[in-house]
Amino acid sequence: KITAYYNKISLNECGNVAPLEREVEKKYDSDIINTVRGLLTPLTNEELSQGWLSSIPDQTYLKSVTIKDGVAKATFSATLNQTAGSCRVLAIRSQIEKTLLQFPYIKSVTICVDNNCRQDEILQP
């Protein structure tokens, strides 16, 4: 089981995400990689019927995660950047950041798309 963060219809706020415990395939020896892959796994019909939503575009996949000095650098496929609207961008950032910040040794998160880690260029509305 992993805990990942998603939007909930009842919260109805862009960056207000809540934890959802999910069962996902444990494919790697890394809890972080399994958790982020779980975040990217489509929600089940049951989860959707309970009002959970993900703002992360379908087909987005994780390319890598590195952690150095408490900073998690998560690199995603270009699909992550194929979105529009400030509310959705804020929701995506919140989902990824809160999912990674649950690990006590992670103090901050840098989100990258392909090889671009410039925060002023990626996930812009």
PDB file of N, CA, C and O in Angstrom, residues 52-108:
ATOM      1  N   TRP A  52     -12.683  11.051  -5.810  1.00  0.00           N
ATOM      2  CA  TRP A  52     -11.271  11.356  -5.988  1.00  0.00           C
ATOM      3  C   TRP A  52     -10.993  11.733  -7.432  1.00  0.00           C
ATOM      4  O   TRP A  52     -11.603  11.195  -8.348  1.00  0.00           O
ATOM      5  N   LEU A  53     -10.069  12.663  -7.659  1.00  0.00           N
ATOM      6  CA  LEU A  53      -9.646  13.036  -9.016  1.00  0.00           C
ATOM      7  C   LEU A  53      -8.148  13.258  -9.058  1.00  0.00           C
ATOM      8  O   LEU A  53      -7.572  13.711  -8.070  1.00  0.00           O
ATOM      9  N   SER A  54      -7.571  13.006 -10.196  1.00  0.00           N
ATOM     10  CA  SER A  54      -6.162  13.332 -10.411  1.00  0.00           C
ATOM     11  C   SER A  54      -6.093  14.381 -11.507  1.00  0.00           C
ATOM     12  O   SER A  54      -6.734  14.259 -12.543  1.00  0.00           O
ATOM     13  N   SER A  55      -5.291  15.416 -11.267  1.00  0.00           N
ATOM     14  CA  SER A  55      -5.108  16.452 -12.279  1.00  0.00           C
ATOM     15  C   SER A  55      -3.945  16.139 -13.210  1.00  0.00           C
ATOM     16  O   SER A  55      -3.743  16.821 -14.204  1.00  0.00           O
ATOM     17  N   ILE A  56      -3.183  15.120 -12.882  1.00  0.00           N
ATOM     18  CA  ILE A  56      -2.033  14.740 -13.698  1.00  0.00           C
ATOM     19  C   ILE A  56      -2.532  14.109 -14.993  1.00  0.00           C
ATOM     20  O   ILE A  56      -3.363  13.208 -14.963  1.00  0.00           O
ATOM     21  N   PRO A  57      -2.034  14.599 -16.144  1.00  0.00           N
ATOM     22  CA  PRO A  57      -2.510  14.059 -17.432  1.00  0.00           C
ATOM     23  C   PRO A  57      -2.254  12.558 -17.563  1.00  0.00           C
ATOM     24  O   PRO A  57      -1.215  12.053 -17.119  1.00  0.00           O
ATOM     25  N   ASP A  58      -3.225  11.863 -18.164  1.00  0.00           N
ATOM     26  CA  ASP A  58      -3.050  10.443 -18.467  1.00  0.00           C
ATOM     27  C   ASP A  58      -1.794  10.265 -19.315  1.00  0.00           C
ATOM     28  O   ASP A  58      -1.412  11.153 -20.063  1.00  0.00           O
ATOM     29  N   GLN A  59      -1.199   9.118 -19.226  1.00  0.00           N
ATOM     30  CA  GLN A  59       0.002   8.738 -19.963  1.00  0.00           C
ATOM     31  C   GLN A  59       1.276   9.405 -19.454  1.00  0.00           C
ATOM     32  O   GLN A  59       2.331   9.225 -20.046  1.00  0.00           O
ATOM     33  N   THR A  60       1.188  10.201 -18.392  1.00  0.00           N
ATOM     34  CA  THR A  60       2.402  10.760 -17.795  1.00  0.00           C
ATOM     35  C   THR A  60       3.132   9.626 -17.090  1.00  0.00           C
ATOM     36  O   THR A  60       2.517   8.815 -16.414  1.00  0.00           O
ATOM     37  N   TYR A  61       4.439   9.573 -17.276  1.00  0.00           N
ATOM     38  CA  TYR A  61       5.196   8.539 -16.568  1.00  0.00           C
ATOM     39  C   TYR A  61       6.442   9.141 -15.914  1.00  0.00           C
ATOM     40  O   TYR A  61       6.900  10.220 -16.291  1.00  0.00           O
ATOM     41  N   LEU A  62       6.922   8.443 -14.920  1.00  0.00           N
ATOM     42  CA  LEU A  62       8.092   8.860 -14.164  1.00  0.00           C
ATOM     43  C   LEU A  62       9.343   8.410 -14.901  1.00  0.00           C
ATOM     44  O   LEU A  62       9.468   7.241 -15.261  1.00  0.00           O
ATOM     45  N   LYS A  63      10.275   9.344 -15.107  1.00  0.00           N
ATOM     46  CA  LYS A  63      11.550   8.994 -15.736  1.00  0.00           C
ATOM     47  C   LYS A  63      12.615   8.703 -14.687  1.00  0.00           C
ATOM     48  O   LYS A  63      13.392   7.775 -14.836  1.00  0.00           O
ATOM     49  N   SER A  64      12.637   9.501 -13.612  1.00  0.00           N
ATOM     50  CA  SER A  64      13.609   9.256 -12.551  1.00  0.00           C
ATOM     51  C   SER A  64      13.266  10.071 -11.311  1.00  0.00           C
ATOM     52  O   SER A  64      12.534  11.055 -11.389  1.00  0.00           O
ATOM     53  N   VAL A  65      13.806   9.619 -10.194  1.00  0.00           N
ATOM     54  CA  VAL A  65      13.739  10.372  -8.945  1.00  0.00           C
ATOM     55  C   VAL A  65      15.112  10.267  -8.302  1.00  0.00           C
ATOM     56  O   VAL A  65      15.650   9.164  -8.173  1.00  0.00           O
ATOM     57  N   THR A  66      15.689  11.412  -7.957  1.00  0.00           N
ATOM     58  CA  THR A  66      16.935  11.420  -7.215  1.00  0.00           C
ATOM     59  C   THR A  66      16.731  12.252  -5.960  1.00  0.00           C
ATOM     60  O   THR A  66      15.927  13.190  -5.951  1.00  0.00           O
ATOM     61  N   ILE A  67      17.457  11.901  -4.916  1.00  0.00           N
ATOM     62  CA  ILE A  67      17.369  12.659  -3.668  1.00  0.00           C
ATOM     63  C   ILE A  67      18.785  13.017  -3.252  1.00  0.00           C
ATOM     64  O   ILE A  67      19.659  12.149  -3.160  1.00  0.00           O
ATOM     65  N   LYS A  68      18.985  14.313  -3.045  1.00  0.00           N
ATOM     66  CA  LYS A  68      20.304  14.785  -2.615  1.00  0.00           C
ATOM     67  C   LYS A  68      20.092  15.915  -1.625  1.00  0.00           C
ATOM     68  O   LYS A  68      19.386  16.884  -1.932  1.00  0.00           O
ATOM     69  N   ASP A  69      20.679  15.777  -0.455  1.00  0.00           N
ATOM     70  CA  ASP A  69      20.590  16.796   0.597  1.00  0.00           C
ATOM     71  C   ASP A  69      19.144  17.185   0.910  1.00  0.00           C
ATOM     72  O   ASP A  69      18.839  18.362   1.084  1.00  0.00           O
ATOM     73  N   GLY A  70      18.249  16.206   0.926  1.00  0.00           N
ATOM     74  CA  GLY A  70      16.857  16.456   1.275  1.00  0.00           C
ATOM     75  C   GLY A  70      15.992  16.989   0.155  1.00  0.00           C
ATOM     76  O   GLY A  70      14.811  17.251   0.346  1.00  0.00           O
ATOM     77  N   VAL A  71      16.572  17.155  -1.035  1.00  0.00           N
ATOM     78  CA  VAL A  71      15.820  17.655  -2.188  1.00  0.00           C
ATOM     79  C   VAL A  71      15.517  16.484  -3.126  1.00  0.00           C
ATOM     80  O   VAL A  71      16.433  15.811  -3.598  1.00  0.00           O
ATOM     81  N   ALA A  72      14.241  16.251  -3.373  1.00  0.00           N
ATOM     82  CA  ALA A  72      13.836  15.217  -4.332  1.00  0.00           C
ATOM     83  C   ALA A  72      13.673  15.877  -5.693  1.00  0.00           C
ATOM     84  O   ALA A  72      12.954  16.869  -5.826  1.00  0.00           O
ATOM     85  N   LYS A  73      14.361  15.339  -6.663  1.00  0.00           N
ATOM     86  CA  LYS A  73      14.228  15.818  -8.040  1.00  0.00           C
ATOM     87  C   LYS A  73      13.496  14.728  -8.812  1.00  0.00           C
ATOM     88  O   LYS A  73      14.031  13.640  -9.024  1.00  0.00           O
ATOM     89  N   ALA A  74      12.244  15.030  -9.172  1.00  0.00           N
ATOM     90  CA  ALA A  74      11.406  14.056  -9.874  1.00  0.00           C
ATOM     91  C   ALA A  74      11.260  14.493 -11.326  1.00  0.00           C
ATOM     92  O   ALA A  74      10.812  15.604 -11.600  1.00  0.00           O
ATOM     93  N   THR A  75      11.655  13.616 -12.225  1.00  0.00           N
ATOM     94  CA  THR A  75      11.601  13.918 -13.654  1.00  0.00           C
ATOM     95  C   THR A  75      10.499  13.090 -14.301  1.00  0.00           C
ATOM     96  O   THR A  75      10.472  11.865 -14.163  1.00  0.00           O
ATOM     97  N   PHE A  76       9.609  13.787 -14.992  1.00  0.00           N
ATOM     98  CA  PHE A  76       8.455  13.162 -15.631  1.00  0.00           C
ATOM     99  C   PHE A  76       8.537  13.313 -17.144  1.00  0.00           C
ATOM    100  O   PHE A  76       9.281  14.146 -17.667  1.00  0.00           O
ATOM    101  N   SER A  77       7.713  12.545 -17.840  1.00  0.00           N
ATOM    102  CA  SER A  77       7.619  12.634 -19.294  1.00  0.00           C
ATOM    103  C   SER A  77       6.985  13.966 -19.703  1.00  0.00           C
ATOM    104  O   SER A  77       6.338  14.641 -18.889  1.00  0.00           O
ATOM    105  N   ALA A  78       7.153  14.326 -20.966  1.00  0.00           N
ATOM    106  CA  ALA A  78       6.650  15.601 -21.484  1.00  0.00           C
ATOM    107  C   ALA A  78       5.138  15.731 -21.350  1.00  0.00           C
ATOM    108  O   ALA A  78       4.606  16.847 -21.338  1.00  0.00           O
ATOM    109  N   THR A  79       4.446  14.622 -21.226  1.00  0.00           N
ATOM    110  CA  THR A  79       2.985  14.651 -21.089  1.00  0.00           C
ATOM    111  C   THR A  79       2.552  15.503 -19.903  1.00  0.00           C
ATOM    112  O   THR A  79       1.490  16.119 -19.930  1.00  0.00           O
ATOM    113  N   LEU A  80       3.375  15.559 -18.852  1.00  0.00           N
ATOM    114  CA  LEU A  80       3.027  16.328 -17.658  1.00  0.00           C
ATOM    115  C   LEU A  80       2.792  17.793 -17.989  1.00  0.00           C
ATOM    116  O   LEU A  80       1.963  18.449 -17.371  1.00  0.00           O
ATOM    117  N   ASN A  81       3.516  18.291 -18.976  1.00  0.00           N
ATOM    118  CA  ASN A  81       3.420  19.705 -19.344  1.00  0.00           C
ATOM    119  C   ASN A  81       2.258  19.992 -20.297  1.00  0.00           C
ATOM    120  O   ASN A  81       2.049  21.142 -20.665  1.00  0.00           O
ATOM    121  N   GLN A  82       1.539  18.977 -20.718  1.00  0.00           N
ATOM    122  CA  GLN A  82       0.446  19.173 -21.678  1.00  0.00           C
ATOM    123  C   GLN A  82      -0.855  19.446 -20.938  1.00  0.00           C
ATOM    124  O   GLN A  82      -1.791  18.647 -20.965  1.00  0.00           O
ATOM    125  N   THR A  83      -0.884  20.591 -20.284  1.00  0.00           N
ATOM    126  CA  THR A  83      -2.057  20.968 -19.506  1.00  0.00           C
ATOM    127  C   THR A  83      -2.192  22.477 -19.534  1.00  0.00           C
ATOM    128  O   THR A  83      -1.257  23.180 -19.902  1.00  0.00           O
ATOM    129  N   ALA A  84      -3.345  22.954 -19.186  1.00  0.00           N
ATOM    130  CA  ALA A  84      -3.569  24.394 -19.188  1.00  0.00           C
ATOM    131  C   ALA A  84      -4.429  24.767 -17.988  1.00  0.00           C
ATOM    132  O   ALA A  84      -5.180  23.949 -17.470  1.00  0.00           O
ATOM    133  N   GLY A  85      -4.302  26.008 -17.587  1.00  0.00           N
ATOM    134  CA  GLY A  85      -5.119  26.529 -16.500  1.00  0.00           C
ATOM    135  C   GLY A  85      -4.359  26.565 -15.194  1.00  0.00           C
ATOM    136  O   GLY A  85      -3.736  25.584 -14.810  1.00  0.00           O
ATOM    137  N   SER A  86      -4.399  27.702 -14.536  1.00  0.00           N
ATOM    138  CA  SER A  86      -3.626  27.862 -13.305  1.00  0.00           C
ATOM    139  C   SER A  86      -4.099  26.936 -12.195  1.00  0.00           C
ATOM    140  O   SER A  86      -3.307  26.446 -11.408  1.00  0.00           O
ATOM    141  N   CYS A  87      -5.385  26.667 -12.125  1.00  0.00           N
ATOM    142  CA  CYS A  87      -5.907  25.783 -11.087  1.00  0.00           C
ATOM    143  C   CYS A  87      -5.363  24.363 -11.285  1.00  0.00           C
ATOM    144  O   CYS A  87      -4.907  23.722 -10.340  1.00  0.00           O
ATOM    145  N   ARG A  88      -5.391  23.880 -12.504  1.00  0.00           N
ATOM    146  CA  ARG A  88      -4.919  22.517 -12.766  1.00  0.00           C
ATOM    147  C   ARG A  88      -3.417  22.399 -12.525  1.00  0.00           C
ATOM    148  O   ARG A  88      -2.951  21.417 -11.966  1.00  0.00           O
ATOM    149  N   VAL A  89      -2.653  23.409 -12.934  1.00  0.00           N
ATOM    150  CA  VAL A  89      -1.212  23.400 -12.720  1.00  0.00           C
ATOM    151  C   VAL A  89      -0.903  23.371 -11.223  1.00  0.00           C
ATOM    152  O   VAL A  89      -0.048  22.610 -10.768  1.00  0.00           O
ATOM    153  N   LEU A  90      -1.623  24.163 -10.446  1.00  0.00           N
ATOM    154  CA  LEU A  90      -1.443  24.177  -8.994  1.00  0.00           C
ATOM    155  C   LEU A  90      -1.792  22.809  -8.393  1.00  0.00           C
ATOM    156  O   LEU A  90      -1.091  22.309  -7.513  1.00  0.00           O
ATOM    157  N   ALA A  91      -2.842  22.196  -8.886  1.00  0.00           N
ATOM    158  CA  ALA A  91      -3.248  20.873  -8.402  1.00  0.00           C
ATOM    159  C   ALA A  91      -2.180  19.828  -8.709  1.00  0.00           C
ATOM    160  O   ALA A  91      -1.854  18.996  -7.851  1.00  0.00           O
ATOM    161  N   ILE A  92      -1.614  19.853  -9.911  1.00  0.00           N
ATOM    162  CA  ILE A  92      -0.565  18.900 -10.288  1.00  0.00           C
ATOM    163  C   ILE A  92       0.645  19.062  -9.384  1.00  0.00           C
ATOM    164  O   ILE A  92       1.166  18.093  -8.838  1.00  0.00           O
ATOM    165  N   ARG A  93       1.094  20.295  -9.215  1.00  0.00           N
ATOM    166  CA  ARG A  93       2.235  20.557  -8.330  1.00  0.00           C
ATOM    167  C   ARG A  93       1.958  20.045  -6.915  1.00  0.00           C
ATOM    168  O   ARG A  93       2.793  19.402  -6.297  1.00  0.00           O
ATOM    169  N   SER A  94       0.776  20.337  -6.408  1.00  0.00           N
ATOM    170  CA  SER A  94       0.417  19.919  -5.052  1.00  0.00           C
ATOM    171  C   SER A  94       0.410  18.403  -4.923  1.00  0.00           C
ATOM    172  O   SER A  94       0.900  17.847  -3.930  1.00  0.00           O
ATOM    173  N   GLN A  95      -0.155  17.712  -5.907  1.00  0.00           N
ATOM    174  CA  GLN A  95      -0.197  16.250  -5.864  1.00  0.00           C
ATOM    175  C   GLN A  95       1.211  15.664  -5.773  1.00  0.00           C
ATOM    176  O   GLN A  95       1.483  14.807  -4.937  1.00  0.00           O
ATOM    177  N   ILE A  96       2.097  16.132  -6.635  1.00  0.00           N
ATOM    178  CA  ILE A  96       3.459  15.590  -6.684  1.00  0.00           C
ATOM    179  C   ILE A  96       4.229  15.967  -5.424  1.00  0.00           C
ATOM    180  O   ILE A  96       4.851  15.119  -4.779  1.00  0.00           O
ATOM    181  N   GLU A  97       4.187  17.246  -5.052  1.00  0.00           N
ATOM    182  CA  GLU A  97       4.963  17.704  -3.902  1.00  0.00           C
ATOM    183  C   GLU A  97       4.517  17.027  -2.605  1.00  0.00           C
ATOM    184  O   GLU A  97       5.340  16.519  -1.849  1.00  0.00           O
ATOM    185  N   LYS A  98       3.215  16.996  -2.343  1.00  0.00           N
ATOM    186  CA  LYS A  98       2.746  16.404  -1.085  1.00  0.00           C
ATOM    187  C   LYS A  98       3.000  14.900  -1.039  1.00  0.00           C
ATOM    188  O   LYS A  98       3.283  14.352   0.019  1.00  0.00           O
ATOM    189  N   THR A  99       2.896  14.243  -2.186  1.00  0.00           N
ATOM    190  CA  THR A  99       3.182  12.806  -2.228  1.00  0.00           C
ATOM    191  C   THR A  99       4.640  12.550  -1.846  1.00  0.00           C
ATOM    192  O   THR A  99       4.936  11.636  -1.080  1.00  0.00           O
ATOM    193  N   LEU A 100       5.558  13.375  -2.333  1.00  0.00           N
ATOM    194  CA  LEU A 100       6.972  13.175  -2.015  1.00  0.00           C
ATOM    195  C   LEU A 100       7.336  13.689  -0.622  1.00  0.00           C
ATOM    196  O   LEU A 100       8.164  13.089   0.067  1.00  0.00           O
ATOM    197  N   LEU A 101       6.724  14.775  -0.192  1.00  0.00           N
ATOM    198  CA  LEU A 101       7.068  15.361   1.110  1.00  0.00           C
ATOM    199  C   LEU A 101       6.597  14.519   2.298  1.00  0.00           C
ATOM    200  O   LEU A 101       6.972  14.801   3.436  1.00  0.00           O
ATOM    201  N   GLN A 102       5.799  13.483   2.046  1.00  0.00           N
ATOM    202  CA  GLN A 102       5.399  12.607   3.156  1.00  0.00           C
ATOM    203  C   GLN A 102       6.581  11.811   3.705  1.00  0.00           C
ATOM    204  O   GLN A 102       6.541  11.317   4.828  1.00  0.00           O
ATOM    205  N   PHE A 103       7.634  11.677   2.914  1.00  0.00           N
ATOM    206  CA  PHE A 103       8.830  10.971   3.365  1.00  0.00           C
ATOM    207  C   PHE A 103       9.663  11.948   4.198  1.00  0.00           C
ATOM    208  O   PHE A 103      10.024  13.019   3.716  1.00  0.00           O
ATOM    209  N   PRO A 104       9.958  11.611   5.446  1.00  0.00           N
ATOM    210  CA  PRO A 104      10.579  12.564   6.367  1.00  0.00           C
ATOM    211  C   PRO A 104      11.947  13.097   5.934  1.00  0.00           C
ATOM    212  O   PRO A 104      12.333  14.182   6.329  1.00  0.00           O
ATOM    213  N   TYR A 105      12.655  12.359   5.119  1.00  0.00           N
ATOM    214  CA  TYR A 105      13.982  12.804   4.688  1.00  0.00           C
ATOM    215  C   TYR A 105      13.928  13.703   3.456  1.00  0.00           C
ATOM    216  O   TYR A 105      14.956  14.187   3.002  1.00  0.00           O
ATOM    217  N   ILE A 106      12.727  13.946   2.909  1.00  0.00           N
ATOM    218  CA  ILE A 106      12.577  14.868   1.785  1.00  0.00           C
ATOM    219  C   ILE A 106      12.067  16.199   2.335  1.00  0.00           C
ATOM    220  O   ILE A 106      11.026  16.260   2.966  1.00  0.00           O
ATOM    221  N   LYS A 107      12.826  17.257   2.086  1.00  0.00           N
ATOM    222  CA  LYS A 107      12.497  18.588   2.611  1.00  0.00           C
ATOM    223  C   LYS A 107      11.932  19.507   1.534  1.00  0.00           C
ATOM    224  O   LYS A 107      11.214  20.452   1.834  1.00  0.00           O
ATOM    225  N   SER A 108      12.289  19.255   0.269  1.00  0.00           N
ATOM    226  CA  SER A 108      11.731  20.052  -0.834  1.00  0.00           C
ATOM    227  C   SER A 108      11.729  19.201  -2.104  1.00  0.00           C
ATOM    228  O   SER A 108      12.401  18.165  -2.179  1.00  0.00           O
TER     229      SER A 108
END
